XYZ file of C-alpha atoms in Angstrom:
61
model
C 35.524 -8.050 -9.683
C 37.889 -8.626 -12.985
C 38.365 -12.209 -12.165
C 34.374 -12.958 -12.463
C 34.044 -10.821 -15.545
C 36.540 -12.990 -16.993
C 34.969 -16.227 -15.741
C 31.418 -14.963 -16.992
C 32.781 -14.347 -20.471
C 34.684 -17.653 -20.780
C 31.547 -19.449 -19.675
C 29.504 -17.562 -22.807
C 32.008 -18.132 -24.756
C 31.953 -22.261 -23.852
C 28.507 -22.238 -24.294
C 28.649 -20.618 -27.556
C 31.406 -23.189 -28.766
C 29.363 -25.930 -27.363
C 26.343 -24.613 -29.317
C 28.206 -24.381 -32.269
C 29.513 -27.718 -32.530
C 25.918 -29.470 -31.624
C 24.688 -27.118 -34.552
C 27.126 -28.546 -37.093
C 26.594 -31.889 -35.945
C 29.825 -32.710 -34.245
C 28.611 -33.031 -30.853
C 25.589 -35.632 -30.774
C 22.842 -36.592 -28.324
C 20.769 -33.253 -28.239
C 17.720 -31.872 -29.788
C 20.110 -29.397 -31.270
C 22.502 -31.475 -32.899
C 22.585 -30.880 -37.049
C 20.153 -27.798 -36.321
C 21.776 -25.084 -38.050
C 19.787 -22.281 -36.220
C 21.867 -23.591 -33.305
C 25.261 -22.819 -35.416
C 24.050 -19.329 -35.598
C 23.192 -18.848 -32.074
C 26.419 -20.335 -31.115
C 28.351 -18.053 -33.200
C 26.606 -14.960 -31.715
C 27.036 -16.245 -28.048
C 30.628 -16.547 -29.054
C 30.809 -12.975 -30.278
C 29.245 -12.148 -26.686
C 31.618 -14.143 -25.030
C 34.739 -12.140 -26.462
C 33.113 -9.114 -26.683
C 32.702 -9.468 -22.594
C 36.475 -10.607 -22.534
C 37.582 -7.797 -24.195
C 35.383 -5.675 -21.931
C 36.588 -7.449 -18.724
C 40.185 -6.857 -19.808
C 40.310 -3.220 -21.177
C 42.699 -0.724 -19.441
C 41.436 1.689 -16.944
C 43.142 5.044 -17.753
């Protein structure tokens, strides 16, 4: 179960990174390219992914 949570969090983090890079124009070929709103959405998504990684790897006492 821990592996699944880690994989899900990493996928969310990767999607957020992609959206952020598209938002600043480094990844061309999409309607999101160069749109600053996608930078913000991507950063928030990356934050959710980081929180998910923290949650998946917290110690269980």
